[in-house]
Amino acid sequence: MQWWLTAEILKNIMTNQQDLMISLNGDCLDYIFKMLPIGDRINMIISYQNFYDIFRKRLRIEYKTNLNTKFFNTLQTFQLQVLLSIIGSYIKHLKIEFPFEEQSYLREFIYFKFLFTYCINVESLKYFGWSVNDESMKYLKSLRNLKSLAIINNSEITENINCLAQLPQLKQLELWRDNIISPPITKEFLCNLAQYQAKQLDSLKLVDCSSFDEEKASLVAQLENLKVLHCICNPCDEAIMETFSNLSKLEELYINNSYFITNRSVLQLLSKCPRVKRLNLKSCGLITADLIANLLYLLKRQRLLHSDRVQIDLNPYKFSDKISVDI
């Protein structure tokens, strides 16, 4: 049923209350509106046309530029469409996080259609959960103003992930756990990213990337303006660290769960990337406490010793006392 037909039904039901509503002043209406659940607020908007502008303004004030989709399952389809038609064009920061429900693909398809029909000016998108899939990727390419994108738990994405590489305004990209994607598709995506975003992307965060290796690292290294690189739960080694050292504009590097990284590879990277201000190494089994003294010496030699530049988590049981003294 179209939302305007539902609105007509609601109008007929509430005809007797129209006079009472009209007699209320603006402050009373505003207070009542704020106390109601979101679904009832939308019913008021479509039932009392005389106050449409007042209620619409209140919704826009409340949501301003941020929207989280967690409450979407509390709304009827027509209510959601009305809400997004009012606030959609104002939304700059969108967080898509649908609760798990069996047999909800049709509903999510409708959600995505509404979101990317009305929220056309989104600049920052965080996309969580099991619902991330090929079908939803098709909608993302319509967000031409998107600058920051985080896709988390994207276990169902396949080749359509390549559309993300061509987003014209993209500057920050974060991908978590794409371990269902085959290695060739991951390689193809990184290749496209290097081709289209080499001069624009300044932040890349890869968590549990499928079969990350030196070849994929070399594609990352082609992002010549990259300032922030997180490579988490990926099997980095000395060869990959040497490849990352080609990122001359790098300012922040975060690596964890990479057993084959050594003190030498870290120092070599820092010597080639003098702009690095934050280095975070966690659960890297070959890193020893000797790195700290050598690291401080290198920073002093470069005359770039910043108090926030060193953050190293070695074996907390073996080295914690020594680290606290040396730093």
XYZ file of C-alpha atoms in Angstrom:
327
model
C 0.000 0.000 0.000
C 1.356 3.435 -0.955
C 2.060 5.720 1.961
C -0.309 8.432 0.786
C -3.204 5.934 0.800
C -2.326 4.915 4.330
C -2.164 8.583 5.242
C -5.695 9.060 3.930
C -6.957 6.226 6.129
C -5.290 7.742 9.176
C -6.851 11.105 8.370
C -10.338 9.597 8.333
C -9.771 7.867 11.664
C -8.534 10.999 13.360
C -10.966 13.541 11.898
C -12.678 14.137 15.257
C -9.406 15.165 16.856
C -8.507 17.736 14.215
C -10.183 20.642 15.978
C -8.479 19.807 19.272
C -5.073 19.661 17.620
C -5.578 22.952 15.823
C -6.436 24.654 19.108
C -3.023 23.799 20.627
C -0.257 26.374 20.446
C 3.111 25.710 18.850
C 4.956 25.000 22.114
C 2.429 22.349 23.156
C 2.594 20.679 19.774
C 6.361 20.675 19.873
C 6.391 19.102 23.339
C 3.875 16.420 22.342
C 5.847 15.681 19.207
C 9.103 15.202 21.127
C 7.464 12.755 23.560
C 6.092 10.435 20.874
C 7.886 7.420 19.356
C 9.214 8.027 15.870
C 6.406 6.063 14.204
C 3.712 8.145 15.903
C 5.519 11.340 14.956
C 5.387 10.374 11.315
C 1.688 9.535 11.654
C 1.136 13.041 13.018
C 2.985 14.562 10.083
C 0.858 12.800 7.483
C -2.402 13.222 9.429
C -2.252 16.919 10.321
C -1.223 18.813 7.213
C -1.664 22.152 8.976
C 1.342 21.336 11.150
C 3.437 19.618 8.522
C 6.056 22.368 8.416
C 6.394 22.461 12.223
C 6.865 18.718 12.574
C 9.159 18.510 9.561
C 11.401 21.177 11.046
C 11.535 19.293 14.359
C 12.617 16.071 12.624
C 15.344 17.866 10.738
C 16.624 19.443 13.954
C 16.683 16.106 15.782
C 18.469 14.164 13.091
C 20.550 17.059 11.803
C 23.257 15.428 9.692
C 23.483 11.981 11.345
C 21.324 8.892 10.853
C 21.618 5.379 12.305
C 19.324 2.750 10.805
C 18.968 0.660 13.981
C 15.407 1.853 14.576
C 14.200 1.134 11.033
C 12.586 -2.171 12.022
C 10.209 -0.232 14.321
C 8.668 1.575 11.330
C 6.206 0.577 8.664
C 7.444 0.918 5.102
C 5.325 4.005 4.398
C 6.578 5.649 7.623
C 10.183 5.096 6.637
C 9.581 6.570 3.214
C 7.992 9.680 4.718
C 10.847 10.082 7.209
C 13.587 9.780 4.600
C 11.778 12.084 2.186
C 11.929 14.754 4.905
C 15.432 14.323 6.321
C 17.256 12.374 3.598
C 18.850 15.242 1.708
C 20.245 16.681 4.970
C 22.026 13.495 6.058
C 25.818 13.717 5.769
C 26.812 10.841 8.068
C 24.997 7.514 7.708
C 25.439 4.339 9.767
C 23.695 1.285 8.332
C 23.294 -1.391 10.976
C 20.326 -3.697 10.526
C 19.497 -6.218 13.279
C 19.552 -9.836 12.178
C 16.139 -11.105 11.160
C 15.360 -14.229 9.212
C 13.787 -13.747 5.801
C 14.350 -9.990 5.858
C 16.100 -9.602 2.495
C 13.017 -8.058 0.881
C 12.718 -5.532 3.676
C 16.392 -4.654 3.424
C 16.067 -4.249 -0.332
C 13.336 -1.679 0.324
C 15.485 0.010 2.984
C 18.407 0.353 0.597
C 16.192 1.679 -2.168
C 14.799 4.369 0.133
C 18.174 5.231 1.686
C 19.968 5.755 -1.577
C 16.994 7.462 -3.208
C 16.664 10.134 -0.531
C 20.077 10.261 1.220
C 21.912 11.452 -1.854
C 24.329 13.821 -0.098
C 25.938 11.321 2.281
C 29.648 12.017 2.819
C 30.423 9.401 5.481
C 28.998 5.866 5.532
C 29.560 3.051 8.034
C 28.029 -0.198 6.903
C 27.827 -3.052 9.427
C 26.560 -6.567 9.610
C 25.491 -9.672 7.798
C 23.415 -7.715 5.284
C 26.444 -6.438 3.382
C 26.219 -8.188 0.010
C 26.507 -7.793 -3.733
C 23.032 -6.338 -4.126
C 23.670 -3.542 -1.650
C 26.985 -2.698 -3.345
C 25.060 -1.611 -6.425
C 23.483 1.208 -4.448
C 26.747 2.533 -3.041
C 28.006 3.710 -6.412
C 25.156 6.242 -6.508
C 26.682 8.144 -3.558
C 28.761 10.554 -5.611
C 29.640 12.756 -2.611
C 30.943 9.908 -0.449
C 34.313 10.725 1.130
C 34.562 8.157 3.930
C 33.398 4.534 3.681
C 33.671 1.708 6.226
C 32.313 -1.740 5.356
C 32.451 -4.189 8.241
C 31.763 -7.940 8.085
C 31.350 -7.962 4.337
C 31.239 -11.720 4.013
C 28.862 -11.865 1.030
C 30.503 -9.377 -1.305
C 32.040 -10.645 -4.530
C 32.902 -8.846 -7.764
C 30.625 -5.846 -7.194
C 33.071 -4.509 -4.621
C 34.986 -3.041 -7.577
C 32.453 -0.239 -7.911
C 33.823 1.242 -4.666
C 37.170 1.936 -6.305
C 35.585 4.490 -8.637
C 33.738 6.638 -6.103
C 34.807 10.134 -7.249
C 35.218 11.800 -3.820
C 36.509 8.874 -1.756
C 39.344 9.700 0.655
C 38.988 7.173 3.481
C 38.244 3.467 3.040
C 37.923 0.784 5.709
C 37.234 -2.895 4.928
C 36.777 -5.507 7.666
C 36.790 -9.259 7.239
C 36.334 -9.818 3.532
C 37.608 -13.367 4.019
C 34.844 -14.874 1.884
C 35.993 -12.904 -1.142
C 38.335 -14.974 -3.284
C 41.980 -13.787 -3.501
C 41.676 -12.934 -7.236
C 38.730 -10.614 -6.531
C 40.622 -8.948 -3.678
C 43.589 -8.431 -5.983
C 41.345 -7.005 -8.710
C 39.771 -4.591 -6.251
C 43.137 -3.330 -4.959
C 44.307 -2.974 -8.554
C 41.280 -0.804 -9.357
C 41.830 1.161 -6.171
C 45.413 1.902 -7.226
C 44.224 2.890 -10.695
C 41.426 5.253 -9.695
C 42.399 6.453 -6.214
C 46.215 6.691 -6.328
C 46.254 10.469 -5.917
C 43.123 10.882 -3.802
C 42.851 8.210 -1.096
C 44.588 9.268 2.125
C 43.414 6.557 4.549
C 43.132 2.786 4.045
C 42.267 0.276 6.774
C 42.317 -3.418 5.877
C 41.251 -5.911 8.536
C 41.502 -9.643 7.829
C 41.889 -9.126 4.094
C 41.620 -12.277 2.007
C 45.090 -13.820 1.361
C 47.009 -10.585 1.819
C 50.515 -10.945 0.366
C 53.398 -8.968 -1.147
C 51.624 -8.614 -4.494
C 48.592 -7.017 -2.859
C 50.863 -4.869 -0.689
C 52.534 -3.534 -3.841
C 49.122 -2.372 -5.071
C 48.516 -0.596 -1.766
C 51.936 1.061 -2.118
C 50.754 2.683 -5.367
C 48.400 4.898 -3.343
C 50.957 7.673 -3.348
C 49.053 10.126 -1.134
C 48.223 7.592 1.580
C 48.726 9.045 5.069
C 47.013 6.415 7.235
C 47.467 2.672 6.759
C 46.060 -0.001 9.067
C 46.911 -3.585 8.146
C 45.299 -5.665 10.892
C 45.152 -9.455 11.124
C 46.991 -9.722 7.819
C 50.178 -11.795 7.430
C 52.728 -9.003 6.950
C 56.427 -9.846 6.707
C 59.716 -8.089 5.919
C 59.015 -7.983 2.183
C 55.622 -6.356 2.751
C 57.125 -3.837 5.184
C 59.729 -2.947 2.568
C 56.926 -2.424 0.058
C 55.044 -0.175 2.481
C 58.209 1.924 2.872
C 57.463 3.352 -0.592
C 54.557 5.300 0.926
C 56.556 8.493 1.378
C 53.633 10.518 2.766
C 52.654 7.942 5.391
C 51.914 9.454 8.823
C 50.235 6.579 10.671
C 50.871 2.831 10.497
C 49.032 0.211 12.556
C 49.915 -3.469 12.229
C 48.992 -6.396 14.456
C 49.045 -10.188 14.427
C 51.987 -10.294 12.015
C 54.573 -12.707 13.353
C 57.259 -12.234 10.669
C 57.861 -8.494 11.119
C 61.320 -7.813 12.593
C 63.028 -4.875 14.284
C 65.082 -4.280 11.143
C 62.049 -4.031 8.857
C 60.368 -1.513 11.167
C 63.463 0.697 11.360
C 63.946 0.490 7.617
C 60.380 1.641 7.003
C 60.692 4.551 9.435
C 63.958 5.673 7.878
C 62.250 5.850 4.461
C 58.994 7.343 5.788
C 60.111 10.321 7.902
C 56.578 11.721 8.156
C 55.321 8.833 10.300
C 53.987 10.241 13.574
C 52.135 7.226 14.925
C 53.405 3.671 14.801
C 51.298 0.999 16.476
C 52.561 -2.596 16.488
C 50.649 -5.283 18.361
C 51.142 -9.034 18.636
C 54.145 -9.064 16.317
C 56.102 -11.993 17.731
C 59.600 -11.200 16.377
C 59.622 -7.604 17.610
C 61.800 -7.242 20.704
C 62.395 -4.562 23.302
C 65.667 -3.652 21.552
C 63.562 -1.910 18.939
C 62.738 0.902 21.347
C 66.298 2.132 21.874
C 67.028 1.939 18.145
C 63.753 3.651 17.354
C 64.431 6.556 19.702
C 67.928 6.934 18.269
C 66.509 7.052 14.741
C 63.909 9.654 15.659
C 66.469 11.864 17.380
C 68.776 11.576 14.386
C 65.916 12.695 12.164
C 65.092 15.452 14.677
C 61.493 14.319 14.529
C 60.978 12.886 17.999
C 57.293 13.328 18.876
C 55.832 12.099 22.131
C 52.866 10.534 20.322
C 54.902 8.813 17.647
C 55.726 5.611 19.516
C 53.063 3.155 20.598
C 54.376 -0.397 20.665
C 52.707 -3.313 22.391
C 55.212 -6.129 22.715
C 54.780 -9.167 24.932
C 53.049 -7.464 27.893
C 54.273 -10.076 30.366
C 57.930 -10.053 29.349
C 58.615 -6.478 28.406
C 56.064 -4.246 30.136
C 58.428 -3.024 32.891
C 61.275 -2.304 30.486
C 59.020 -0.397 28.089
C 57.669 1.840 30.815
C 61.213 2.739 31.908
C 62.690 3.296 28.445
C 59.806 5.407 27.108
